[in-house]
Amino acid sequence: MPTTRLLEIDSDFHLLDMTADSGYDIGIDAVATYLPAATASLAELAMRGLLRGSVETLSSFGFGQVHLAGEQSNFQMAMHAAEKLFSENDIDRDEVGAILYSTALSSSATMWNPPRRKLPGDGVLRLDEIDDLFKYPASRLQSELDLPRASVVGINQIGCASTFAALRIARAMIAGEEDLDAVLCVSADKFPPGEPRDLVYNVISDGASAALVRRNATRNRIVACTQVTKGALWDGGSLENEIVAAYFPTAKSVIDRTLSKARLTIGDISLVIPHNVSARSWEILGKLIGCPPHLIYTENIECVGHTIASDNILNLETATAEGRISRGDYLLLFTFGYGLNWACMILEH
Amino acid sequence: MRRNIFLTGATGTVGSELLRRLAARDDTTLNLLVRRTGYDRRPQIDYGLRGVRVAATLNLFDGDLCDGDALGLSPDAFNSLTRTTTHVIHCGGSTSFALPLAESRATNVTGTARVLRFAQQCERLESAAFFSTVYVSGMRRGIFAESDFGDAGNGFVNSYERSKAEMEEVVRAAIADLPILLFRLSTVIGDSRTGTVHGFNALHHAIRLLYQGLAPMVPGMPSTPVDMVSSDYVAEAALHLIDNQAGCGVFHLASGERAAAIGDLLSATIESLMRFRPTWRKRSIEKPLLVDLDTYELFVRSVEEAGNDVLRNATRSIRTFAYQLAHPKVFATRQTSEALADSGIAPRPVLQFYPQIVKYCVESNWGLQRC
């Protein structure tokens, strides 16, 4: 029986699914993540010369340890996350009509797996490595996961907001294409080996995530989403102060806009699913948006760190597993990525 | 009868406004105490007087509020001035919010005590005017009347406020002996007719930080009043009272109950920057958030712990006065309003001329370029 679609385009040309009860629900039906087994504490990172800031300060910001991919590539981490998604959930592989492979780091968008040590001599790439730059993980993922019906698209250039963009685009694709029912969103990022792991008060972990966005989802209906880009702050290296200063006012503005689109207030939100940046920053942002600390799921900040684009999926997965979320709960997901991008999404679990 | 005015702080924000008006009077001799700097201050005084038809006799005296009881004047100069001076107008002092208290005290308390002693020795003294700040009220909340003094035990936000409150104690102790007028100024932001800013202060610096996108939040509620006045109002009101007021008095040269709200000021700042610097819009800088004091302090602490020097300094400079916003108050102006009732002198609503101030800040690059 055909379903009735009630879609609305808001002033920012966001597609709003207004049919909460109509059966036309696009949502994140399944999630899975992968974290490398190897970990390093802040003290160990400091000993290896992988921290610029002090252990004490970063510890006071809520960080404890990170996961390190070592010799594993981005692709291998992505495969682990995607395989876990399929093994733990009832998904017909023929159902997946598209793969959105999102990455934050430019290097993650190819098969290039930089060596642990710097290249000898003048550091010029070897020919086989240049060749790797033209090998794309999305296609290989489609092949190795045996998803022959899935076309692939790469999403990058929006930093840690990449996964949000993938979810948003997946939702729009499903809403716009009648023959598309499920999109696999995969993200994996491996921080360049040998580089300090603390970046703008955050400590970076390696990791990957996979999410299935599905028509008629049984959970996590995407109620509203917003992404704001401030291109004037594209140069993260030289504009760090301006970026830090812009973070809070814009974050509050984006969250308020998303709540407004969803016709909700912060009081309707059962749990905030954050990105794993400093717990201190969430303490401040929580005050700004009027959300008490116990409704912000910051449990993974200390033990995982900031996995770049996979934090929110990881936190959604563990919060669900821990029973922190009940059916019908409204969840507010928020992240921030270089570029400069702020993104917020509200789900109905 | 010819007036002999001894004026300190003639190159400052208020002093320069008074100088321009007094210099046009042909019945006046102006003796300016200018801080000894090792170079000729005359060009600076002349620049301040550009466009003024100087009719008064102008004498410059090298000196220093911090240089002994004679204010750094030679014995001959000191004696000559005490014989001739009819009016003392003391605008000199430190307005820095960030100085160590001892340095603020040296200029604002000890320096003022020396000016008082000088005034007590003036044989023909008719009036002695001292300039203070409404922020001697410190972290009081509510209404601060002209008859009130000090912080009432609530503490001060910075060394400037404390040193000025201590200065007032010194001045009050001399009221029995001298015809003292005490002017408490709120934040002087520039000329209401032209937008010209003669002295850039913490507020102008805050506008620059907002312009640069380095002011993410300030404490306060949207309705929190921020008292500001124009330099022309301050100068006209003070001179009218010096000319006409008999006896002693304390006057608030402030907007009082007509002070603008911080929410409206922030909006006006953003609108003005977009209007007078259209390319600024491209930077998509958000209006600073108004937050409670706890949130602001948490942010400040985080920047102190992890920020680099630029952000740390930006946050510190806002912090030197931002705490006032968390202690909202209204500076009552009843006495001043009554004294000025028939003069036609009254403060203009700030939002009427504030955009011109922002324009001047931007076009002069905060005083680095001449407009």
XYZ file of C-alpha atoms in Angstrom:
720
model
C 0.000 0.000 0.000
C 1.493 3.350 -0.987
C 2.389 5.680 1.822
C 1.599 9.364 1.906
C 4.603 11.645 1.980
C 4.350 14.953 3.754
C 7.544 16.779 3.030
C 8.366 20.382 3.690
C 11.253 22.460 2.437
C 12.347 25.039 4.964
C 13.897 28.418 4.292
C 17.343 26.877 4.176
C 16.216 24.323 1.597
C 16.369 21.533 4.126
C 14.014 18.707 3.521
C 11.831 18.213 6.539
C 9.986 14.953 6.997
C 6.823 16.059 8.699
C 5.146 12.668 8.633
C 5.987 11.338 12.010
C 3.026 9.005 12.036
C 2.533 8.364 8.349
C 4.905 5.471 7.944
C 7.183 7.514 5.753
C 9.994 7.586 8.228
C 13.574 7.848 7.157
C 15.895 7.046 9.978
C 19.156 5.578 11.119
C 18.087 1.981 11.486
C 21.389 0.413 12.451
C 24.796 1.577 13.599
C 28.162 -0.024 14.267
C 31.620 1.224 15.035
C 35.163 -0.002 15.095
C 37.949 1.137 17.363
C 41.475 -0.276 17.011
C 42.468 -2.432 19.958
C 45.672 -0.540 20.640
C 45.303 2.338 23.057
C 47.601 4.958 24.513
C 47.055 7.050 27.583
C 47.768 10.766 27.614
C 50.977 10.080 29.514
C 52.054 7.517 26.920
C 51.243 9.931 24.095
C 53.312 12.587 25.836
C 56.224 10.176 26.206
C 56.062 9.414 22.476
C 56.076 13.115 21.630
C 52.482 12.957 20.387
C 51.080 15.776 22.534
C 51.658 19.497 22.279
C 49.632 20.450 25.349
C 50.114 19.291 28.910
C 48.711 15.997 30.166
C 47.208 17.849 33.126
C 45.258 20.320 30.993
C 43.995 17.708 28.546
C 43.085 15.462 31.435
C 41.126 18.297 33.041
C 39.275 18.605 29.741
C 38.080 15.026 30.166
C 40.494 13.061 27.990
C 42.144 9.852 29.188
C 43.260 7.692 26.291
C 42.936 7.247 22.545
C 42.820 4.324 20.146
C 45.626 4.003 17.628
C 45.291 2.283 14.264
C 48.983 1.482 13.992
C 49.535 -0.322 10.715
C 45.811 -0.621 9.997
C 44.529 1.550 7.177
C 41.402 3.692 7.007
C 39.901 1.139 4.709
C 40.485 -1.746 7.078
C 38.810 0.178 9.894
C 35.868 1.036 7.618
C 35.512 -2.604 6.639
C 35.494 -3.700 10.279
C 32.728 -1.220 11.119
C 30.628 -2.127 8.071
C 31.021 -5.870 8.558
C 29.950 -5.458 12.168
C 26.881 -3.543 10.994
C 25.838 -6.374 8.710
C 26.643 -9.120 11.177
C 24.732 -7.569 14.041
C 21.648 -6.462 12.114
C 19.113 -7.961 9.780
C 20.108 -6.259 6.550
C 19.526 -7.606 3.065
C 22.660 -6.663 1.133
C 20.642 -6.183 -2.041
C 18.615 -3.576 -0.238
C 21.573 -1.191 0.000
C 21.322 1.100 -3.000
C 24.139 3.497 -2.182
C 27.281 3.859 -0.124
C 28.273 7.274 1.161
C 31.874 7.069 2.245
C 32.692 10.089 4.326
C 36.064 11.151 5.609
C 37.352 14.159 7.446
C 41.019 13.992 6.577
C 41.929 14.532 2.939
C 44.296 11.572 3.143
C 41.452 9.313 4.221
C 39.577 9.693 0.945
C 42.018 7.455 -0.894
C 43.721 4.155 -0.316
C 46.941 5.922 0.589
C 48.166 4.645 3.947
C 51.045 6.846 4.993
C 54.035 5.085 6.478
C 54.709 5.328 10.161
C 58.056 7.015 9.542
C 58.726 9.961 7.346
C 59.845 9.188 3.840
C 63.596 9.103 3.329
C 65.422 11.703 1.303
C 63.385 14.672 0.221
C 60.126 13.073 1.237
C 58.751 12.818 -2.295
C 56.010 10.188 -2.663
C 56.976 6.971 -4.380
C 55.170 6.089 -7.582
C 53.223 3.274 -5.959
C 51.983 5.690 -3.323
C 50.860 8.193 -5.958
C 49.035 5.341 -7.572
C 47.325 4.709 -4.236
C 45.985 8.246 -4.275
C 43.749 7.226 -7.189
C 42.391 4.121 -5.526
C 39.167 4.847 -3.711
C 37.975 2.987 -0.632
C 34.269 3.384 -1.398
C 34.458 1.196 -4.493
C 36.567 -1.404 -2.757
C 34.138 -1.398 0.130
C 31.243 -2.019 -2.264
C 33.136 -4.942 -3.732
C 34.370 -6.527 -0.533
C 31.050 -6.106 1.261
C 29.293 -7.648 -1.738
C 26.873 -4.795 -2.323
C 26.466 -4.981 -6.109
C 23.385 -2.734 -6.238
C 25.053 0.083 -4.347
C 26.486 3.047 -6.173
C 29.144 4.964 -4.297
C 29.784 8.588 -3.433
C 32.633 10.061 -1.442
C 31.986 12.870 1.000
C 34.749 14.983 2.453
C 35.990 18.552 2.947
C 33.769 19.128 5.967
C 36.001 17.770 8.685
C 34.354 16.092 11.619
C 30.907 16.980 10.243
C 31.371 14.456 7.396
C 29.177 11.772 8.881
C 26.387 14.271 9.509
C 26.561 15.343 5.887
C 26.379 11.714 4.780
C 23.325 11.067 6.928
C 21.630 14.198 5.676
C 22.363 13.411 2.049
C 21.278 9.800 2.521
C 17.967 10.992 3.855
C 17.493 13.377 0.946
C 18.431 10.655 -1.557
C 15.913 8.216 -0.134
C 13.235 10.895 -0.058
C 13.997 11.817 -3.639
C 14.466 8.403 -5.253
C 11.589 5.958 -5.078
C 13.756 2.959 -5.861
C 16.257 3.714 -3.152
C 15.396 2.315 0.262
C 18.657 2.087 2.148
C 21.965 3.922 2.134
C 25.071 2.759 3.925
C 27.037 5.613 5.447
C 30.586 4.712 6.350
C 33.302 6.849 7.835
C 36.873 6.131 8.830
C 39.752 8.358 9.746
C 43.275 7.577 10.765
C 45.310 10.450 12.076
C 48.687 10.871 10.343
C 51.244 8.764 12.224
C 53.804 10.760 14.171
C 51.673 13.890 14.363
C 50.686 15.285 17.765
C 47.235 14.030 18.674
C 45.931 17.143 20.407
C 44.237 19.640 18.170
C 42.417 22.761 19.379
C 42.096 21.378 22.927
C 40.962 17.929 21.720
C 42.741 14.589 21.621
C 42.297 12.598 18.426
C 41.575 8.883 18.258
C 41.462 6.596 15.224
C 38.190 4.875 14.477
C 35.412 4.083 12.036
C 31.650 3.955 11.957
C 28.842 2.615 9.799
C 25.195 3.594 9.763
C 22.292 2.373 7.682
C 19.810 5.056 6.725
C 16.590 3.364 5.714
C 13.104 4.135 4.520
C 10.508 2.967 7.049
C 13.169 2.769 9.697
C 12.254 1.124 12.955
C 14.203 3.626 15.033
C 16.081 6.914 14.983
C 13.780 8.788 12.614
C 15.611 11.849 11.352
C 13.344 14.678 12.452
C 15.421 17.671 11.462
C 18.960 18.561 10.581
C 20.986 21.699 10.024
C 24.461 22.374 8.752
C 26.080 25.781 8.800
C 29.302 26.498 6.938
C 31.421 29.555 7.634
C 33.869 29.504 4.794
C 35.616 32.656 5.989
C 37.170 30.474 8.662
C 38.447 27.871 6.201
C 42.070 28.327 7.245
C 42.106 26.396 10.473
C 45.824 26.858 10.925
C 45.970 30.631 11.061
C 42.487 31.344 12.376
C 42.494 29.136 15.432
C 41.505 31.942 17.805
C 38.643 33.081 15.631
C 37.492 29.483 15.289
C 37.505 28.904 19.042
C 35.653 32.183 19.566
C 33.100 31.377 16.857
C 32.446 27.888 18.164
C 30.040 28.576 21.015
C 27.787 31.298 19.562
C 27.402 29.385 16.317
C 26.866 26.066 18.063
C 24.048 27.524 20.125
C 22.553 29.149 17.052
C 22.635 25.893 15.043
C 21.147 23.866 17.890
C 18.394 26.433 18.452
C 17.582 26.441 14.733
C 17.378 22.674 14.578
C 15.114 22.501 17.619
C 12.934 25.150 16.047
C 12.702 23.195 12.786
C 11.695 20.108 14.724
C 9.177 22.173 16.675
C 10.831 21.055 19.887
C 12.532 22.708 22.808
C 15.628 21.559 24.621
C 13.317 20.332 27.341
C 11.943 17.750 24.869
C 15.383 16.233 24.330
C 16.011 13.065 26.321
C 19.706 12.816 25.549
C 22.300 14.874 23.724
C 24.610 12.687 21.667
C 27.756 14.786 21.382
C 30.982 14.685 19.484
C 33.858 13.722 21.763
C 35.564 17.069 22.024
C 36.605 18.364 25.405
C 34.132 17.667 28.201
C 34.763 21.232 29.351
C 33.427 22.583 26.078
C 30.295 20.458 26.502
C 29.927 21.770 30.033
C 29.904 25.288 28.585
C 27.690 24.453 25.601
C 25.279 22.595 27.884
C 24.854 25.752 29.941
C 24.360 27.827 26.811
C 21.600 25.631 25.427
C 20.023 24.964 28.799
C 20.784 21.251 28.937
C 21.839 19.735 32.282
C 25.109 17.749 32.271
C 23.460 14.403 33.005
C 21.549 14.635 29.712
C 24.737 14.947 27.678
C 26.326 11.596 26.907
C 30.003 12.325 27.512
C 30.979 8.865 28.753
C 33.201 8.060 25.777
C 35.323 11.202 25.869
C 37.712 9.857 28.479
C 38.081 6.305 27.186
C 37.968 6.921 23.438
C 38.789 10.544 22.674
C 37.706 12.320 19.520
C 37.387 9.909 16.585
C 36.976 12.814 14.180
C 33.786 11.931 12.288
C 32.608 8.782 14.090
C 31.935 10.139 17.590
C 28.202 10.598 17.313
C 27.588 7.148 15.829
C 29.800 5.608 18.496
C 27.929 7.448 21.244
C 24.555 6.571 19.763
C 25.619 2.927 19.677
C 26.891 2.757 23.260
C 24.113 4.887 24.733
C 21.594 2.546 23.084
C 23.449 -0.553 24.309
C 23.522 0.833 27.843
C 19.769 1.347 27.818
C 20.077 5.099 28.089
C 17.582 5.593 25.264
C 13.944 4.553 25.148
C 11.624 4.289 22.200
C 10.162 7.657 21.323
C 12.990 9.604 22.946
C 14.174 12.661 21.079
C 17.949 12.721 20.675
C 19.982 15.750 19.711
C 23.218 15.051 17.875
C 25.736 17.826 17.374
C 29.156 18.093 15.823
C 31.612 20.594 14.480
C 34.140 20.231 11.695
C 36.880 22.180 10.078
C 35.921 24.038 7.016
C 34.245 25.529 9.124
C 31.083 23.533 9.766
C 28.560 23.120 12.540
C 25.936 20.386 12.241
C 23.007 19.313 14.339
C 20.464 16.535 13.921
C 17.441 15.507 15.915
C 16.383 11.871 15.951
C 13.287 10.227 17.323
C 14.399 6.902 18.712
C 36.698 88.915 36.079
C 39.408 86.886 34.411
C 39.504 83.215 35.234
C 42.763 81.394 35.805
C 42.146 77.709 35.358
C 44.617 75.030 36.350
C 43.737 71.990 34.226
C 45.220 68.500 34.485
C 44.691 65.699 31.961
C 44.215 68.043 28.997
C 45.203 65.344 26.519
C 42.752 62.788 27.893
C 39.256 61.944 26.751
C 37.429 64.443 28.935
C 40.258 66.912 29.435
C 40.675 67.441 25.711
C 36.936 68.168 25.359
C 37.111 70.700 28.192
C 40.240 72.243 26.714
C 38.580 72.828 23.335
C 35.728 74.676 24.984
C 37.776 76.641 27.516
C 40.342 77.648 24.902
C 37.639 79.529 23.012
C 36.956 81.806 25.983
C 38.692 85.164 25.841
C 38.298 85.825 29.575
C 40.337 82.810 30.553
C 43.926 81.907 31.211
C 44.484 78.176 30.911
C 47.414 76.695 32.763
C 47.834 73.116 31.709
C 49.772 70.599 33.727
C 51.130 68.257 31.052
C 52.998 65.131 31.931
C 56.724 65.394 31.426
C 57.631 62.977 28.677
C 60.982 64.169 27.385
C 59.441 65.608 24.250
C 57.475 68.729 23.461
C 53.757 68.175 24.208
C 52.719 71.389 22.476
C 52.006 69.728 19.102
C 49.699 67.247 20.826
C 47.836 70.078 22.520
C 47.679 71.996 19.231
C 46.316 68.915 17.458
C 43.611 68.635 20.091
C 42.718 72.266 19.443
C 42.446 71.956 15.662
C 39.420 73.821 14.418
C 39.135 75.872 17.611
C 39.479 79.648 17.546
C 41.787 79.969 20.539
C 40.962 83.108 22.510
C 42.247 82.092 25.924
C 45.827 82.533 27.090
C 47.396 79.090 27.059
C 50.359 78.123 29.255
C 51.887 74.657 29.443
C 53.613 73.466 32.586
C 55.703 70.326 32.562
C 54.849 68.252 35.574
C 53.603 64.940 36.836
C 50.945 63.907 39.314
C 53.352 61.302 40.581
C 56.315 63.646 41.026
C 56.203 64.929 44.572
C 53.973 67.348 46.409
C 54.675 70.119 43.915
C 53.342 67.958 41.056
C 56.737 68.127 39.397
C 56.438 71.892 39.002
C 59.345 74.218 39.668
C 59.021 76.214 42.936
C 58.511 79.402 40.936
C 55.794 77.862 38.793
C 54.061 76.263 41.775
C 54.056 79.556 43.729
C 52.893 81.548 40.741
C 50.030 79.162 40.071
C 48.840 79.159 43.691
C 48.739 82.976 43.594
C 46.700 83.228 40.397
C 44.527 80.116 40.083
C 40.789 80.674 40.498
C 39.637 77.241 39.290
C 41.179 73.801 39.506
C 39.911 71.172 37.100
C 41.503 67.822 37.757
C 40.900 65.353 34.910
C 44.327 63.746 35.071
C 44.657 60.169 36.171
C 44.973 56.604 35.041
C 41.998 55.014 33.327
C 43.642 51.666 32.697
C 41.654 48.743 34.074
C 44.599 46.391 34.036
C 47.224 48.238 36.070
C 48.399 46.802 39.374
C 46.535 48.497 42.205
C 49.677 50.210 43.488
C 50.181 51.956 40.152
C 46.533 53.004 39.918
C 46.713 54.354 43.449
C 49.904 56.291 42.778
C 48.192 58.319 40.047
C 44.581 58.393 41.107
C 44.829 58.596 44.902
C 48.205 60.082 45.708
C 48.138 62.314 42.626
C 44.702 63.639 43.535
C 45.781 64.262 47.131
C 48.584 66.449 45.740
C 46.164 68.381 43.539
C 43.978 68.918 46.614
C 46.923 70.280 48.561
C 47.717 72.539 45.631
C 44.091 73.740 45.615
C 44.198 74.392 49.355
C 47.130 76.742 48.748
C 45.395 78.666 45.959
C 44.686 82.126 47.377
C 41.877 83.003 44.948
C 40.240 79.605 44.550
C 36.564 79.702 43.572
C 36.019 76.098 42.557
C 37.831 72.778 42.418
C 36.419 70.105 40.113
C 37.455 66.479 40.356
C 36.554 63.786 37.860
C 35.704 60.319 39.092
C 33.659 57.421 37.794
C 30.234 56.033 38.572
C 32.010 52.688 38.914
C 33.277 53.665 42.352
C 30.093 51.741 43.119
C 32.040 48.541 42.391
C 29.932 45.397 42.338
C 26.867 46.935 43.933
C 23.569 46.177 42.237
C 20.487 48.338 41.918
C 20.332 52.084 42.163
C 23.496 54.044 42.917
C 22.626 57.575 43.988
C 24.776 60.668 43.838
C 24.690 60.671 47.624
C 26.079 57.127 47.783
C 29.768 56.408 48.125
C 31.895 53.386 47.432
C 31.156 49.738 46.920
C 29.281 49.138 50.200
C 31.409 46.069 50.782
C 30.560 44.412 47.462
C 34.082 44.655 46.068
C 35.441 46.067 42.850
C 35.872 44.637 39.368
C 39.284 46.187 38.726
C 42.035 48.341 40.192
C 40.728 51.436 38.410
C 37.399 51.303 40.251
C 39.040 50.715 43.611
C 41.592 53.496 43.163
C 38.870 55.949 42.122
C 36.769 55.023 45.154
C 39.801 55.647 47.343
C 40.351 58.927 45.484
C 36.825 59.978 46.410
C 37.556 59.349 50.075
C 40.477 61.751 49.810
C 38.341 64.325 48.023
C 35.470 63.995 50.512
C 37.858 64.620 53.378
C 38.655 68.013 51.837
C 35.068 69.091 51.197
C 34.914 71.074 54.451
C 37.817 73.223 53.282
C 37.230 73.589 49.572
C 34.376 74.356 47.123
C 34.540 70.935 45.526
C 32.530 69.622 42.618
C 32.852 65.884 42.154
C 31.862 64.570 38.729
C 31.274 60.861 38.355
C 31.347 59.870 34.718
C 29.906 56.779 33.166
C 31.668 55.345 30.113
C 32.503 58.155 27.722
C 32.304 56.833 24.186
C 32.841 59.819 21.880
C 31.208 62.841 20.325
C 27.475 62.455 19.794
C 27.471 64.853 16.808
C 30.448 63.577 14.845
C 31.243 60.153 16.284
C 34.804 61.295 16.926
C 36.551 59.393 19.675
C 39.346 61.272 21.427
C 40.229 58.518 23.847
C 39.761 54.857 23.031
C 38.806 52.895 26.102
C 37.767 49.394 27.058
C 34.424 49.693 25.318
C 36.035 50.615 22.004
C 38.469 47.757 22.462
C 35.533 45.427 23.029
C 34.001 46.623 19.745
C 37.288 45.804 18.047
C 37.348 42.310 19.542
C 33.806 41.763 18.283
C 34.914 43.055 14.878
C 37.785 40.573 14.926
C 35.495 37.734 15.982
C 37.259 37.291 19.307
C 34.385 38.065 21.673
C 32.211 34.949 21.907
C 30.373 35.770 25.101
C 29.886 38.342 27.825
C 28.048 38.004 31.107
C 24.659 39.604 31.462
C 21.031 39.518 30.428
C 19.748 41.211 27.273
C 18.124 43.866 29.448
C 21.255 44.609 31.489
C 21.858 48.372 31.298
C 25.196 49.656 30.032
C 25.589 53.290 30.962
C 27.416 55.345 28.364
C 27.500 59.032 27.574
C 28.974 61.250 24.890
C 32.076 63.315 25.464
C 30.317 66.514 24.362
C 27.599 66.023 26.983
C 30.164 65.445 29.705
C 32.153 68.537 28.758
C 29.129 70.808 28.396
C 27.501 69.601 31.604
C 30.694 69.816 33.645
C 31.522 73.332 32.417
C 27.991 74.522 33.020
C 28.152 73.258 36.585
C 31.634 74.676 37.164
C 30.423 78.030 35.865
C 27.143 78.116 37.735
C 27.131 75.779 40.688
C 27.669 77.345 44.061
C 29.150 75.258 46.845
C 29.936 71.565 46.780
C 28.183 68.761 45.021
C 28.394 65.283 43.531
C 27.080 64.860 39.999
C 26.515 61.758 37.909
C 27.238 62.531 34.272
C 25.497 59.397 33.133
C 22.523 58.204 31.123
C 20.886 56.902 34.271
C 17.514 55.327 33.683
C 17.857 55.958 29.936
C 20.938 53.731 29.638
C 20.829 51.329 26.683
C 20.451 47.594 27.239
C 23.402 45.350 26.376
C 21.237 43.261 24.038
C 20.337 46.346 22.010
C 23.932 47.549 22.034
C 25.244 44.255 20.701
C 22.647 44.294 17.930
C 23.521 47.896 17.114
C 27.207 46.984 16.990
C 26.614 44.133 14.550
C 24.320 46.270 12.390
C 26.815 49.133 12.360
C 29.753 46.933 11.445
C 27.766 45.446 8.578
C 26.666 48.884 7.452
C 30.007 50.620 7.628
C 32.172 47.641 6.641
C 30.045 45.626 4.218
C 32.828 43.090 3.652
C 32.687 42.252 7.350
C 29.460 40.375 6.659
C 31.473 37.718 4.836
C 33.074 36.705 8.085
C 29.693 35.559 9.445
C 30.584 36.556 12.977
C 27.804 35.787 15.401
C 26.545 38.212 17.986
C 28.301 37.473 21.294
C 26.222 35.389 23.631
C 24.919 36.861 26.854
C 25.541 34.279 29.528
C 25.364 33.889 33.261
C 28.460 34.565 35.306
C 29.173 30.863 35.950
C 29.251 30.066 32.255
C 31.401 33.086 31.511
C 33.881 32.182 34.232
C 34.054 28.590 32.975
C 34.865 29.865 29.494
C 37.471 32.292 30.834
C 39.077 29.534 32.882
C 39.221 27.236 29.859
C 40.893 29.901 27.756
C 43.338 30.637 30.566
C 44.247 26.966 30.776
C 44.491 26.184 27.102
C 44.206 29.267 24.943
C 47.081 30.903 23.156
C 48.223 34.419 23.933
C 45.915 36.165 21.460
C 42.715 34.614 22.749
C 43.887 34.806 26.332
C 44.638 38.519 26.028
C 41.329 39.164 24.273
C 39.431 37.384 27.023
C 41.408 39.129 29.733
C 40.752 42.554 28.285
C 37.008 41.935 28.213
C 37.147 40.437 31.668
C 38.546 43.683 33.135
C 35.117 45.256 32.829
C 32.727 42.457 31.860
C 32.011 41.551 35.458
C 30.215 44.875 35.781
C 27.580 43.449 33.432
C 26.881 40.726 35.950
C 26.153 43.403 38.565
C 23.517 45.539 36.885
C 22.866 48.952 38.307
C 21.306 52.269 37.469
C 23.190 55.463 38.195
C 20.670 57.953 39.504
C 21.075 61.457 38.050
C 18.512 63.436 40.045
C 20.927 66.027 41.403
C 22.551 66.535 38.020
C 19.242 66.771 36.201
C 18.031 69.411 38.630
C 21.233 71.406 38.358
C 21.097 71.298 34.554
C 17.350 71.791 34.337
C 17.391 75.214 32.723
C 20.540 74.741 30.678
C 19.136 72.608 27.868
C 22.025 70.215 28.480
C 21.015 66.556 28.706
C 22.513 63.261 27.586
C 21.315 62.046 24.183
C 20.019 58.485 24.048
C 23.119 56.480 23.231
C 21.572 54.343 20.507
C 20.897 57.519 18.512
C 24.609 58.191 17.996
C 26.272 54.876 18.836
C 26.469 53.801 15.161
C 28.565 56.893 14.429
C 30.965 55.870 17.183
C 31.310 52.397 15.668
C 31.837 53.994 12.262
C 34.610 56.176 13.630
C 36.258 53.164 15.267
C 36.231 51.240 12.007
C 37.283 54.096 9.746
C 40.071 55.238 12.035
C 41.122 51.641 12.651
C 40.654 52.340 16.332
C 42.746 55.471 16.273
C 45.616 54.168 14.190
C 44.573 56.217 11.168
C 43.419 59.801 11.143
C 39.931 60.273 9.747
